mmCIF file of C-alpha atoms and ligand atoms in Angstrom:
data_model
loop_
_atom_site.group_PDB
_atom_site.id
_atom_site.type_symbol
_atom_site.label_atom_id
_atom_site.label_comp_id
_atom_site.label_asym_id
_atom_site.label_seq_id
_atom_site.Cartn_x
_atom_site.Cartn_y
_atom_site.Cartn_z
ATOM 1 C CA MET A 1 -7.756 13.884 -13.190
ATOM 2 C CA LYS A 2 -8.269 13.267 -9.447
ATOM 3 C CA ASP A 3 -7.292 16.708 -8.133
ATOM 4 C CA LEU A 4 -4.632 19.305 -8.486
ATOM 5 C CA PHE A 5 -2.449 18.046 -5.686
ATOM 6 C CA SER A 6 -2.218 14.482 -6.908
ATOM 7 C CA GLU A 7 -1.062 15.882 -10.233
ATOM 8 C CA LEU A 8 1.772 17.655 -8.430
ATOM 9 C CA GLU A 9 2.818 14.831 -6.206
ATOM 10 C CA THR A 10 5.690 12.636 -7.059
ATOM 11 C CA HIS A 11 6.195 9.210 -5.604
ATOM 12 C CA GLU A 12 9.722 7.936 -5.175
ATOM 13 C CA ALA A 13 10.768 4.346 -4.370
ATOM 14 C CA LEU A 14 13.490 4.546 -1.645
ATOM 15 C CA ALA A 15 13.904 0.724 -1.534
ATOM 16 C CA ASP A 16 11.809 -2.348 -2.291
ATOM 17 C CA GLY A 17 8.579 -1.642 -0.370
ATOM 18 C CA ALA A 18 9.416 1.946 0.782
ATOM 19 C CA ILE A 19 7.480 4.658 -1.095
ATOM 20 C CA LEU A 20 8.118 8.355 -0.486
ATOM 21 C CA MET A 21 5.112 10.487 -1.353
ATOM 22 C CA HIS A 22 6.405 14.048 -1.582
ATOM 23 C CA GLY A 23 3.966 16.505 -0.193
ATOM 24 C CA PHE A 24 1.156 13.985 0.407
ATOM 25 C CA ALA A 25 0.146 15.608 3.733
ATOM 26 C CA LEU A 26 0.442 19.259 2.605
ATOM 27 C CA ALA A 27 -3.232 19.770 1.809
ATOM 28 C CA ASP A 28 -4.097 18.773 5.420
ATOM 29 C CA GLU A 29 -1.234 20.554 7.236
ATOM 30 C CA ALA A 30 -3.394 22.873 9.394
ATOM 31 C CA ALA A 31 -5.780 20.103 10.440
ATOM 32 C CA ILE A 32 -2.954 17.745 11.197
ATOM 33 C CA LEU A 33 -1.185 20.326 13.366
ATOM 34 C CA HIS A 34 -4.430 21.090 15.231
ATOM 35 C CA ALA A 35 -5.026 17.366 15.849
ATOM 36 C CA ILE A 36 -1.464 17.076 17.282
ATOM 37 C CA GLU A 37 -2.098 20.006 19.601
ATOM 38 C CA GLN A 38 -5.253 18.261 20.933
ATOM 39 C CA VAL A 39 -3.335 15.054 21.564
ATOM 40 C CA VAL A 40 -0.452 16.885 23.312
ATOM 41 C CA GLU A 41 -2.898 18.704 25.632
ATOM 42 C CA ALA A 42 -4.003 15.321 27.010
ATOM 43 C CA ALA A 43 -0.624 13.531 26.724
ATOM 44 C CA PRO A 44 2.279 15.954 26.767
ATOM 45 C CA PHE A 45 5.577 15.335 25.047
ATOM 46 C CA ARG A 46 8.138 13.698 27.324
ATOM 47 C CA HIS A 47 11.654 12.321 27.056
ATOM 48 C CA MET A 48 11.612 8.586 27.682
ATOM 49 C CA ASN A 49 14.518 6.534 28.943
ATOM 50 C CA THR A 50 16.036 3.561 27.073
ATOM 51 C CA PRO A 51 16.303 0.215 28.810
ATOM 52 C CA GLY A 52 20.038 1.039 29.144
ATOM 53 C CA GLY A 53 19.144 4.167 31.144
ATOM 54 C CA PHE A 54 19.789 6.822 28.510
ATOM 55 C CA ARG A 55 17.379 9.730 28.128
ATOM 56 C CA MET A 56 16.185 10.015 24.503
ATOM 57 C CA SER A 57 16.811 13.375 22.882
ATOM 58 C CA VAL A 58 13.545 12.927 20.954
ATOM 59 C CA ALA A 59 10.469 13.979 22.936
ATOM 60 C CA MET A 60 7.498 11.654 22.356
ATOM 61 C CA THR A 61 3.831 11.123 22.927
ATOM 62 C CA ASN A 62 1.209 8.771 21.383
ATOM 63 C CA CYS A 63 -2.346 8.565 20.385
ATOM 64 C CA GLY A 64 -4.534 5.559 19.520
ATOM 65 C CA ALA A 65 -5.404 2.386 21.407
ATOM 66 C CA PHE A 66 -1.695 1.661 21.979
ATOM 67 C CA GLY A 67 1.352 3.849 22.469
ATOM 68 C CA TRP A 68 5.023 3.017 22.176
ATOM 69 C CA VAL A 69 6.949 3.366 25.388
ATOM 70 C CA THR A 70 10.417 2.674 26.661
ATOM 71 C CA ASP A 71 11.785 2.522 30.243
ATOM 72 C CA ARG A 72 14.093 0.441 32.362
ATOM 73 C CA HIS A 73 11.959 -2.633 31.623
ATOM 74 C CA GLY A 74 12.305 -2.418 27.799
ATOM 75 C CA TYR A 75 10.478 -1.229 24.666
ATOM 76 C CA ARG A 76 6.781 -2.097 24.246
ATOM 77 C CA TYR A 77 3.277 -0.902 23.356
ATOM 78 C CA SER A 78 1.061 0.103 26.251
ATOM 79 C CA PRO A 79 -2.630 0.926 26.270
ATOM 80 C CA VAL A 80 -2.048 3.536 28.946
ATOM 81 C CA ASP A 81 0.161 6.586 29.221
ATOM 82 C CA PRO A 82 2.502 5.667 32.069
ATOM 83 C CA GLN A 83 2.805 9.319 33.022
ATOM 84 C CA SER A 84 -0.937 9.767 33.741
ATOM 85 C CA GLY A 85 -2.177 6.223 34.078
ATOM 86 C CA ASP A 86 -4.942 7.059 31.577
ATOM 87 C CA PRO A 87 -5.520 5.559 28.111
ATOM 88 C CA TRP A 88 -3.682 7.389 25.348
ATOM 89 C CA PRO A 89 -5.864 10.022 23.607
ATOM 90 C CA GLN A 90 -7.897 8.616 20.738
ATOM 91 C CA MET A 91 -6.365 8.781 17.332
ATOM 92 C CA PRO A 92 -7.892 11.890 15.712
ATOM 93 C CA PRO A 93 -9.974 10.736 12.650
ATOM 94 C CA ILE A 94 -8.100 13.152 10.360
ATOM 95 C CA LEU A 95 -4.820 11.400 11.238
ATOM 96 C CA GLN A 96 -6.259 7.914 10.959
ATOM 97 C CA ALA A 97 -7.731 8.786 7.537
ATOM 98 C CA LEU A 98 -4.446 10.275 6.232
ATOM 99 C CA ALA A 99 -2.482 7.203 7.230
ATOM 100 C CA GLU A 100 -5.033 4.828 5.687
ATOM 101 C CA ARG A 101 -5.169 6.924 2.467
ATOM 102 C CA ALA A 102 -1.373 6.868 2.175
ATOM 103 C CA ALA A 103 -1.252 3.108 2.794
ATOM 104 C CA GLN A 104 -3.930 2.480 0.203
ATOM 105 C CA GLU A 105 -2.054 4.542 -2.363
ATOM 106 C CA ALA A 106 0.981 2.301 -1.688
ATOM 107 C CA GLY A 107 -1.149 -0.829 -2.174
ATOM 108 C CA TYR A 108 -2.098 -1.731 1.403
ATOM 109 C CA ARG A 109 -5.896 -1.904 1.244
ATOM 110 C CA ASP A 110 -6.602 -3.008 4.810
ATOM 111 C CA PHE A 111 -4.124 -1.057 6.922
ATOM 112 C CA SER A 112 -5.822 0.150 10.093
ATOM 113 C CA PRO A 113 -3.301 1.607 12.536
ATOM 114 C CA ASP A 114 -3.955 1.242 16.287
ATOM 115 C CA ALA A 115 -1.004 3.303 17.379
ATOM 116 C CA CYS A 116 0.484 6.676 16.365
ATOM 117 C CA LEU A 117 3.799 7.697 17.859
ATOM 118 C CA ILE A 118 4.512 11.431 17.706
ATOM 119 C CA ASN A 119 8.137 12.468 17.794
ATOM 120 C CA ARG A 120 9.317 16.006 18.452
ATOM 121 C CA TYR A 121 12.835 17.064 17.317
ATOM 122 C CA GLU A 122 14.516 20.297 18.345
ATOM 123 C CA PRO A 123 17.810 21.425 16.810
ATOM 124 C CA SER A 124 20.531 18.794 17.626
ATOM 125 C CA THR A 125 17.972 16.109 18.403
ATOM 126 C CA LYS A 126 18.729 12.763 16.666
ATOM 127 C CA MET A 127 17.481 9.254 16.540
ATOM 128 C CA SER A 128 20.188 6.544 16.319
ATOM 129 C CA LEU A 129 20.041 3.745 13.785
ATOM 130 C CA HIS A 130 17.385 1.165 14.854
ATOM 131 C CA GLN A 131 14.803 -1.278 13.602
ATOM 132 C CA ASP A 132 11.030 -1.035 14.397
ATOM 133 C CA LYS A 133 10.274 -4.535 15.643
ATOM 134 C CA ASP A 134 7.957 -4.156 18.663
ATOM 135 C CA GLU A 135 4.862 -4.715 16.473
ATOM 136 C CA GLN A 136 3.194 -8.128 16.296
ATOM 137 C CA ASP A 137 2.867 -8.513 12.491
ATOM 138 C CA PHE A 138 5.590 -7.165 10.183
ATOM 139 C CA ASN A 139 3.275 -7.680 7.199
ATOM 140 C CA ASN A 140 1.638 -4.420 8.222
ATOM 141 C CA PRO A 141 3.452 -1.321 6.899
ATOM 142 C CA ILE A 142 4.372 1.727 8.941
ATOM 143 C CA VAL A 143 3.299 5.089 7.614
ATOM 144 C CA SER A 144 5.384 8.155 8.533
ATOM 145 C CA VAL A 145 4.481 11.831 8.175
ATOM 146 C CA SER A 146 7.128 14.565 8.465
ATOM 147 C CA LEU A 147 6.288 18.133 9.485
ATOM 148 C CA GLY A 148 8.245 21.297 10.162
ATOM 149 C CA LEU A 149 12.026 21.488 9.701
ATOM 150 C CA PRO A 150 13.637 19.080 7.224
ATOM 151 C CA ALA A 151 15.541 16.096 8.484
ATOM 152 C CA SER A 152 18.391 14.014 7.092
ATOM 153 C CA PHE A 153 17.104 10.440 7.186
ATOM 154 C CA GLN A 154 19.532 7.433 7.150
ATOM 155 C CA PHE A 155 18.225 4.249 5.583
ATOM 156 C CA GLY A 156 20.220 1.013 5.607
ATOM 157 C CA GLY A 157 19.371 -2.664 5.358
ATOM 158 C CA LEU A 158 18.442 -5.665 7.491
ATOM 159 C CA LYS A 159 21.807 -5.618 9.269
ATOM 160 C CA ARG A 160 23.070 -2.719 11.372
ATOM 161 C CA THR A 161 26.340 -2.813 9.415
ATOM 162 C CA ASP A 162 24.672 -2.603 6.014
ATOM 163 C CA PRO A 163 25.557 0.588 4.128
ATOM 164 C CA VAL A 164 23.187 3.533 4.685
ATOM 165 C CA ARG A 165 21.858 6.041 2.224
ATOM 166 C CA LYS A 166 20.745 9.520 3.218
ATOM 167 C CA TYR A 167 17.486 11.134 2.160
ATOM 168 C CA ALA A 168 15.926 14.501 3.069
ATOM 169 C CA LEU A 169 12.489 14.357 4.572
ATOM 170 C CA HIS A 170 10.561 17.609 4.200
ATOM 171 C CA HIS A 171 7.363 19.129 5.600
ATOM 172 C CA GLY A 172 4.357 17.247 4.224
ATOM 173 C CA ASP A 173 6.292 14.189 3.077
ATOM 174 C CA VAL A 174 4.692 10.805 3.763
ATOM 175 C CA VAL A 175 6.515 7.495 3.496
ATOM 176 C CA VAL A 176 4.988 4.054 3.534
ATOM 177 C CA TRP A 177 7.466 1.413 4.785
ATOM 178 C CA GLY A 178 6.378 -2.103 3.886
ATOM 179 C CA GLY A 179 7.649 -5.279 2.327
ATOM 180 C CA PRO A 180 11.351 -5.893 2.720
ATOM 181 C CA SER A 181 12.004 -2.340 3.929
ATOM 182 C CA ARG A 182 9.792 -2.836 6.947
ATOM 183 C CA LEU A 183 12.716 -4.150 9.041
ATOM 184 C CA PHE A 184 15.456 -2.012 7.570
ATOM 185 C CA TYR A 185 17.664 -0.052 9.935
ATOM 186 C CA HIS A 186 16.966 3.691 9.939
ATOM 187 C CA GLY A 187 17.715 6.837 11.882
ATOM 188 C CA ILE A 188 17.636 10.664 11.882
ATOM 189 C CA LEU A 189 20.788 12.735 11.951
ATOM 190 C CA ALA A 190 21.025 15.694 14.337
ATOM 191 C CA LEU A 191 18.384 18.247 13.350
ATOM 192 C CA LYS A 192 19.758 21.476 11.955
ATOM 193 C CA GLN A 193 18.370 24.697 13.242
ATOM 194 C CA GLY A 194 15.890 26.666 11.231
ATOM 195 C CA GLN A 195 12.413 28.160 11.264
ATOM 196 C CA HIS A 196 9.353 26.660 9.656
ATOM 197 C CA PRO A 197 6.519 29.122 9.092
ATOM 198 C CA LEU A 198 3.803 26.929 10.639
ATOM 199 C CA VAL A 199 5.793 24.628 12.995
ATOM 200 C CA GLY A 200 8.576 26.973 14.191
ATOM 201 C CA SER A 201 12.002 25.656 15.202
ATOM 202 C CA LEU A 202 10.913 21.997 15.378
ATOM 203 C CA ARG A 203 10.387 18.881 13.439
ATOM 204 C CA LEU A 204 7.416 16.655 14.153
ATOM 205 C CA ASN A 205 7.179 13.071 12.868
ATOM 206 C CA LEU A 206 4.082 10.870 13.089
ATOM 207 C CA THR A 207 4.461 7.098 12.638
ATOM 208 C CA PHE A 208 1.269 5.079 12.308
ATOM 209 C CA ARG A 209 1.557 1.466 13.234
ATOM 210 C CA LYS A 210 -0.500 -1.672 13.725
ATOM 211 C CA ALA A 211 0.953 -2.664 17.077
ATOM 212 C CA VAL A 212 -1.354 -5.604 17.970
HETATM 213 C C1 MD3 B 301 11.854 2.514 8.070
HETATM 214 N N1 MD3 B 301 11.093 7.789 13.444
HETATM 215 O O1 MD3 B 301 9.662 6.586 15.356
HETATM 216 S S1 MD3 B 301 10.400 8.259 10.333
HETATM 217 C C2 MD3 B 301 10.478 5.856 14.758
HETATM 218 O O2 MD3 B 301 11.620 10.731 11.755
HETATM 219 C C3 MD3 B 301 11.339 6.488 13.742
HETATM 220 O O3 MD3 B 301 11.014 10.373 13.778
HETATM 221 C C4 MD3 B 301 11.935 8.583 12.546
HETATM 222 O O4 MD3 B 301 12.185 5.889 13.182
HETATM 223 C C5 MD3 B 301 11.469 9.984 12.698
HETATM 224 O O5 MD3 B 301 10.657 4.681 14.913
HETATM 225 C C6 MD3 B 301 11.920 8.081 11.200
HETATM 226 C C7 MD3 B 301 10.811 7.146 9.069
HETATM 227 C C8 MD3 B 301 10.613 5.706 9.387
HETATM 228 C C9 MD3 B 301 9.689 5.292 10.331
HETATM 229 C C10 MD3 B 301 9.550 3.926 10.487
HETATM 230 C C11 MD3 B 301 10.209 2.997 9.735
HETATM 231 C C12 MD3 B 301 11.348 4.788 8.641
HETATM 232 C C13 MD3 B 301 11.140 3.438 8.814
HETATM 233 C C14 MD3 B 301 10.047 1.609 9.943
HETATM 234 C C15 MD3 B 301 10.752 0.728 9.127
HETATM 235 C C16 MD3 B 301 11.630 1.180 8.236
HETATM 236 FE FE1 FE B 302 11.865 3.778 13.595
#
């Protein structure tokens, strides 16, 4: 027996290469939320604009050597926060370790993220169906951590028109997206209102990536 929590966790395959680890981040919830607060003090949440000129309803920030940004010029990873001109805050070691531990459990022994995008959802915030393809090497997985209010997650296939399935993502859930699922279309339906005892009326999502 490893520990009590691993006995209680259940891992669910959502698709070939996509593994949902229910509650994987629960044991570290307080430390994770504290780490996010530290990042947000240095790099506040902001609403970015798409290349088409639309304001995203999701508020975002980043930590790590690179951060995902979007503006009139396109989607890309940047070593500096365009709002401050400073490098993004360092990735807190507790977050880096969580992502690496999750990836290892899913079979990725050498995943070392250099970017962590932090998304903040308020009630009615959504994220339209999209692919994550701004990273250099799609052999690296993406690790996502969901915190706060639950979300309805849409998961399709390699084509935008492929049928989508819906899954609930709950506080503490961690998903490793690798293999064929790495380029599958996905999105988040409008967040329903509610109250989470630790996070309040919000959902936070961390995605750990190897950008470069
Ligand atoms: C499937 N975030 O930041 S996490 C994103 O909840 C993003 O904030 C959503 O999609 C969120 O790009 C979804 C689940 C997720 C993240 C990355 C994936 C699913 C993925 C990459 C490939 C396939
Ligand atoms: Fe995505």
